mmCIF file of C-alpha atoms and ligand atoms in Angstrom:
data_model
loop_
_atom_site.group_PDB
_atom_site.id
_atom_site.type_symbol
_atom_site.label_atom_id
_atom_site.label_comp_id
_atom_site.label_asym_id
_atom_site.label_seq_id
_atom_site.Cartn_x
_atom_site.Cartn_y
_atom_site.Cartn_z
ATOM 1 C CA UNK A 18 0.000 0.000 0.000
ATOM 2 C CA UNK A 19 2.857 2.390 0.745
ATOM 3 C CA UNK A 20 4.037 1.914 -2.875
ATOM 4 C CA UNK A 21 1.019 3.735 -4.281
ATOM 5 C CA UNK A 22 0.462 6.291 -1.497
ATOM 6 C CA UNK A 23 2.529 9.142 -0.098
ATOM 7 C CA UNK A 24 1.633 9.255 3.572
ATOM 8 C CA UNK A 25 1.435 5.619 4.680
ATOM 9 C CA UNK A 26 4.708 4.592 6.362
ATOM 10 C CA UNK A 27 6.411 1.264 5.653
ATOM 11 C CA UNK A 28 7.030 -0.688 7.801
ATOM 12 C CA UNK A 29 3.800 0.194 9.608
ATOM 13 C CA UNK A 30 4.763 -0.015 13.260
ATOM 14 C CA UNK A 31 2.546 -0.804 16.254
ATOM 15 C CA UNK A 32 0.725 2.253 17.533
ATOM 16 C CA UNK A 33 0.737 4.158 14.222
ATOM 17 C CA UNK A 34 -2.888 3.283 13.474
ATOM 18 C CA UNK A 35 -4.006 4.510 16.899
ATOM 19 C CA UNK A 36 -2.129 7.786 16.579
ATOM 20 C CA UNK A 37 -3.518 8.305 13.032
ATOM 21 C CA UNK A 38 -7.088 7.616 14.187
ATOM 22 C CA UNK A 39 -6.638 9.974 17.150
ATOM 23 C CA UNK A 40 -6.157 12.902 14.722
ATOM 24 C CA UNK A 41 -9.564 12.440 13.075
ATOM 25 C CA UNK A 42 -11.751 14.238 15.610
ATOM 26 C CA UNK A 43 -9.613 17.417 15.660
ATOM 27 C CA UNK A 44 -9.384 17.409 11.864
ATOM 28 C CA UNK A 45 -13.159 17.077 11.645
ATOM 29 C CA UNK A 46 -13.791 19.802 14.230
ATOM 30 C CA UNK A 47 -11.375 22.204 12.568
ATOM 31 C CA UNK A 48 -12.966 21.520 9.163
ATOM 32 C CA UNK A 49 -9.677 20.320 7.666
ATOM 33 C CA UNK A 50 -10.445 16.750 6.878
ATOM 34 C CA UNK A 51 -13.299 14.258 7.125
ATOM 35 C CA UNK A 52 -12.238 10.636 7.411
ATOM 36 C CA UNK A 53 -14.581 7.659 7.493
ATOM 37 C CA UNK A 54 -13.913 4.010 8.165
ATOM 38 C CA UNK A 55 -15.157 1.667 5.453
ATOM 39 C CA UNK A 56 -16.781 -1.405 7.002
ATOM 40 C CA UNK A 57 -18.485 -4.462 5.558
ATOM 41 C CA UNK A 58 -22.248 -4.103 5.892
ATOM 42 C CA UNK A 59 -22.811 -7.676 7.023
ATOM 43 C CA UNK A 60 -20.005 -8.044 9.589
ATOM 44 C CA UNK A 61 -18.968 -4.473 10.487
ATOM 45 C CA UNK A 62 -15.405 -5.542 9.740
ATOM 46 C CA UNK A 63 -13.053 -2.615 9.035
ATOM 47 C CA UNK A 64 -11.771 -2.940 5.460
ATOM 48 C CA UNK A 65 -10.514 0.529 4.601
ATOM 49 C CA UNK A 66 -10.774 4.262 4.942
ATOM 50 C CA UNK A 67 -11.902 7.210 2.842
ATOM 51 C CA UNK A 68 -11.447 10.928 3.333
ATOM 52 C CA UNK A 69 -12.142 14.380 1.992
ATOM 53 C CA UNK A 70 -9.417 16.938 2.614
ATOM 54 C CA UNK A 71 -11.381 20.174 2.682
ATOM 55 C CA UNK A 72 -10.561 23.596 1.296
ATOM 56 C CA UNK A 73 -13.490 25.703 2.435
ATOM 57 C CA UNK A 74 -12.316 28.911 0.759
ATOM 58 C CA UNK A 75 -12.658 27.325 -2.650
ATOM 59 C CA UNK A 76 -15.485 24.913 -1.713
ATOM 60 C CA UNK A 77 -13.396 21.974 -2.869
ATOM 61 C CA UNK A 78 -11.961 18.768 -1.437
ATOM 62 C CA UNK A 79 -9.375 16.149 -2.330
ATOM 63 C CA UNK A 80 -10.651 12.583 -2.176
ATOM 64 C CA UNK A 81 -8.317 9.927 -0.770
ATOM 65 C CA UNK A 82 -8.800 6.264 0.116
ATOM 66 C CA UNK A 83 -7.302 2.876 0.823
ATOM 67 C CA UNK A 84 -8.780 -0.620 1.038
ATOM 68 C CA UNK A 85 -7.108 -3.599 2.727
ATOM 69 C CA UNK A 86 -5.459 -5.855 0.120
ATOM 70 C CA UNK A 87 -7.688 -8.923 0.743
ATOM 71 C CA UNK A 88 -10.683 -6.814 -0.277
ATOM 72 C CA UNK A 89 -9.361 -5.279 -3.502
ATOM 73 C CA UNK A 90 -11.309 -5.404 -6.777
ATOM 74 C CA UNK A 91 -14.660 -6.170 -5.166
ATOM 75 C CA UNK A 92 -16.139 -2.722 -5.755
ATOM 76 C CA UNK A 93 -15.774 -1.487 -2.167
ATOM 77 C CA UNK A 94 -13.798 1.657 -2.958
ATOM 78 C CA UNK A 95 -16.150 2.567 -5.796
ATOM 79 C CA UNK A 96 -19.173 2.229 -3.507
ATOM 80 C CA UNK A 97 -17.540 4.268 -0.736
ATOM 81 C CA UNK A 98 -16.376 6.944 -3.190
ATOM 82 C CA UNK A 99 -19.856 7.312 -4.666
ATOM 83 C CA UNK A 100 -21.268 7.819 -1.167
ATOM 84 C CA UNK A 101 -18.704 10.362 -0.010
ATOM 85 C CA UNK A 102 -18.987 12.334 -3.276
ATOM 86 C CA UNK A 103 -22.746 12.517 -2.782
ATOM 87 C CA UNK A 104 -22.182 13.608 0.829
ATOM 88 C CA UNK A 105 -19.686 16.250 -0.296
ATOM 89 C CA UNK A 106 -22.093 17.873 -2.740
ATOM 90 C CA UNK A 107 -25.395 17.405 -0.927
ATOM 91 C CA UNK A 108 -24.343 17.906 2.706
ATOM 92 C CA UNK A 109 -21.085 19.866 2.610
ATOM 93 C CA UNK A 110 -22.117 22.107 -0.293
ATOM 94 C CA UNK A 111 -18.815 21.580 -2.106
ATOM 95 C CA UNK A 112 -18.321 22.815 -5.646
ATOM 96 C CA UNK A 113 -15.489 20.495 -6.679
ATOM 97 C CA UNK A 114 -14.046 17.155 -5.610
ATOM 98 C CA UNK A 115 -10.785 15.949 -7.126
ATOM 99 C CA UNK A 116 -8.385 13.061 -6.738
ATOM 100 C CA UNK A 117 -4.861 12.195 -7.794
ATOM 101 C CA UNK A 118 -3.239 8.826 -8.414
ATOM 102 C CA UNK A 119 0.106 7.573 -9.613
ATOM 103 C CA UNK A 120 0.006 6.707 -13.305
ATOM 104 C CA UNK A 121 0.785 3.057 -12.487
ATOM 105 C CA UNK A 122 -2.010 2.842 -9.901
ATOM 106 C CA UNK A 123 -4.697 1.664 -12.309
ATOM 107 C CA UNK A 124 -6.900 0.343 -9.474
ATOM 108 C CA UNK A 125 -7.179 3.870 -8.097
ATOM 109 C CA UNK A 126 -7.822 5.810 -11.294
ATOM 110 C CA UNK A 127 -10.279 3.119 -12.407
ATOM 111 C CA UNK A 128 -12.278 3.984 -9.261
ATOM 112 C CA UNK A 129 -12.231 7.658 -10.297
ATOM 113 C CA UNK A 130 -13.492 6.725 -13.755
ATOM 114 C CA UNK A 131 -16.193 4.446 -12.349
ATOM 115 C CA UNK A 132 -17.576 7.229 -10.152
ATOM 116 C CA UNK A 133 -17.728 9.471 -13.232
ATOM 117 C CA UNK A 134 -14.986 11.879 -12.296
ATOM 118 C CA UNK A 135 -13.505 13.542 -15.397
ATOM 119 C CA UNK A 136 -9.909 12.992 -16.405
ATOM 120 C CA UNK A 137 -8.168 16.360 -16.086
ATOM 121 C CA UNK A 138 -4.689 15.407 -17.250
ATOM 122 C CA UNK A 139 -1.295 14.555 -15.850
ATOM 123 C CA UNK A 140 0.271 16.649 -13.124
ATOM 124 C CA UNK A 141 3.837 16.194 -14.256
ATOM 125 C CA UNK A 142 6.394 15.439 -11.530
ATOM 126 C CA UNK A 143 3.833 16.544 -8.962
ATOM 127 C CA UNK A 144 5.394 14.696 -6.021
ATOM 128 C CA UNK A 145 8.732 13.227 -5.025
ATOM 129 C CA UNK A 146 8.667 9.689 -3.668
ATOM 130 C CA UNK A 147 11.819 8.006 -2.441
ATOM 131 C CA UNK A 148 13.825 10.669 -4.255
ATOM 132 C CA UNK A 149 12.065 10.144 -7.601
ATOM 133 C CA UNK A 150 9.737 12.715 -9.227
ATOM 134 C CA UNK A 151 6.411 11.161 -10.058
ATOM 135 C CA UNK A 152 3.598 12.048 -12.452
ATOM 136 C CA UNK A 153 0.040 11.881 -11.107
ATOM 137 C CA UNK A 154 -3.178 11.379 -13.049
ATOM 138 C CA UNK A 155 -5.767 13.914 -12.035
ATOM 139 C CA UNK A 156 -9.547 13.522 -11.997
ATOM 140 C CA UNK A 157 -12.314 15.840 -10.826
ATOM 141 C CA UNK A 158 -16.061 16.175 -10.537
ATOM 142 C CA UNK A 159 -17.972 19.422 -10.233
ATOM 143 C CA UNK A 160 -21.196 20.040 -8.390
ATOM 144 C CA UNK A 161 -22.867 20.749 -11.753
ATOM 145 C CA UNK A 162 -21.612 17.396 -13.153
ATOM 146 C CA UNK A 163 -22.968 15.575 -10.108
ATOM 147 C CA UNK A 164 -26.418 17.135 -10.297
ATOM 148 C CA UNK A 165 -26.556 16.607 -14.071
ATOM 149 C CA UNK A 166 -25.787 12.918 -13.481
ATOM 150 C CA UNK A 167 -28.416 12.692 -10.745
ATOM 151 C CA UNK A 168 -31.097 14.840 -12.409
ATOM 152 C CA UNK A 169 -31.071 17.180 -9.400
HETATM 153 C C1 LIG B 203 -6.870 1.820 -5.107
HETATM 154 C C2 LIG B 203 -7.774 1.006 -4.171
HETATM 155 C C3 LIG B 203 -8.298 1.933 -3.090
HETATM 156 C C4 LIG B 203 -8.943 0.450 -4.997
HETATM 157 O O1 LIG B 203 -9.867 -0.172 -4.109
HETATM 158 P P1 LIG B 203 -10.833 -1.335 -4.595
HETATM 159 O O2 LIG B 203 -11.862 -1.566 -3.545
HETATM 160 O O3 LIG B 203 -10.033 -2.478 -5.059
HETATM 161 O O4 LIG B 203 -11.532 -0.640 -5.867
HETATM 162 P P2 LIG B 203 -12.791 -1.178 -6.703
HETATM 163 O O5 LIG B 203 -12.907 -2.652 -6.553
HETATM 164 O O6 LIG B 203 -13.972 -0.342 -6.357
HETATM 165 O O7 LIG B 203 -12.373 -0.797 -8.197
HETATM 166 C C5 LIG B 203 -11.077 -1.090 -8.663
HETATM 167 C C6 LIG B 203 -11.083 -1.182 -10.184
HETATM 168 O O8 LIG B 203 -9.766 -1.178 -10.678
HETATM 169 C C7 LIG B 203 -9.500 -2.381 -11.390
HETATM 170 N N1 LIG B 203 -8.097 -2.715 -11.125
HETATM 171 C C8 LIG B 203 -7.536 -3.061 -9.957
HETATM 172 N N2 LIG B 203 -6.215 -3.269 -10.136
HETATM 173 C C9 LIG B 203 -5.964 -3.023 -11.435
HETATM 174 C C10 LIG B 203 -4.787 -3.062 -12.240
HETATM 175 N N3 LIG B 203 -3.594 -3.379 -11.707
HETATM 176 N N4 LIG B 203 -4.907 -2.763 -13.555
HETATM 177 C C11 LIG B 203 -6.090 -2.434 -14.103
HETATM 178 N N5 LIG B 203 -7.250 -2.367 -13.371
HETATM 179 C C12 LIG B 203 -7.167 -2.665 -12.071
HETATM 180 C C13 LIG B 203 -10.488 -3.372 -10.827
HETATM 181 O O9 LIG B 203 -10.687 -4.440 -11.738
HETATM 182 C C14 LIG B 203 -11.712 -2.466 -10.682
HETATM 183 O O10 LIG B 203 -12.285 -2.146 -11.938
HETATM 184 P P3 LIG B 203 -13.553 -2.923 -12.561
HETATM 185 O O11 LIG B 203 -14.644 -2.878 -11.537
HETATM 186 O O12 LIG B 203 -13.861 -2.171 -13.796
HETATM 187 O O13 LIG B 203 -13.111 -4.330 -12.806
HETATM 188 C C15 LIG B 203 -6.993 -0.163 -3.523
HETATM 189 O O14 LIG B 203 -6.382 -0.897 -4.534
HETATM 190 C C16 LIG B 203 -5.946 0.311 -2.532
HETATM 191 O O15 LIG B 203 -6.252 0.550 -1.371
HETATM 192 N N6 LIG B 203 -4.677 0.435 -2.953
HETATM 193 C C17 LIG B 203 -3.610 0.854 -2.048
HETATM 194 C C18 LIG B 203 -3.781 2.297 -1.544
HETATM 195 C C19 LIG B 203 -3.944 3.273 -2.672
HETATM 196 O O16 LIG B 203 -3.317 3.134 -3.721
HETATM 197 N N7 LIG B 203 -4.810 4.270 -2.460
HETATM 198 C C20 LIG B 203 -5.084 5.271 -3.481
HETATM 199 C C21 LIG B 203 -4.006 6.273 -3.545
HETATM 200 S S1 LIG B 203 -4.354 7.412 -4.876
#
């Protein structure tokens, strides 16, 4: 997972999950970031996480997510992304939601395509990972796109 993300340490030491989770309430209260757990409906088992990093000035948010490897390619991230996008437009009154993924991370940009985000191009050498500059594919959905897709 750390191969395709920027902020997940590897190795992932004991205690890191707890300290990450402990930041969520403050981030929510300060309006910086909303993070949800993704759980299986039938068992309540935690299988991943999804977040919106908010920029209130511009009424926009960056979508980010991960799913535990045993649960990949079963549609979970697509379902969670659809829900949080709907929440972002209907409840948070956002105007734009965007997401970025490494060019090689087809599983991630496929999710963006499946939730009808528009491809907005390559952000060339947008980040540096392990000393190497990396291109990111960029996708976005506007409030007007969302309501057009959902007939208001
Ligand atoms: C990216 C990630 C969140 C996707 O979660 P997921 O629950 O597997 O996603 P979904 O099942 O909803 O959809 C994945 C789609 O990508 C496709 N896919 C997965 N791996 C692929 C690959 N290597 N090449 C091409 N397509 C791929 C799946 O087949 C599926 O498409 P389909 O429904 O048309 O068949 C998950 O792989 C993950 O957590 N990766 C590690 C963390 C990460 O990269 N986070 C995103 C950072 S931008």
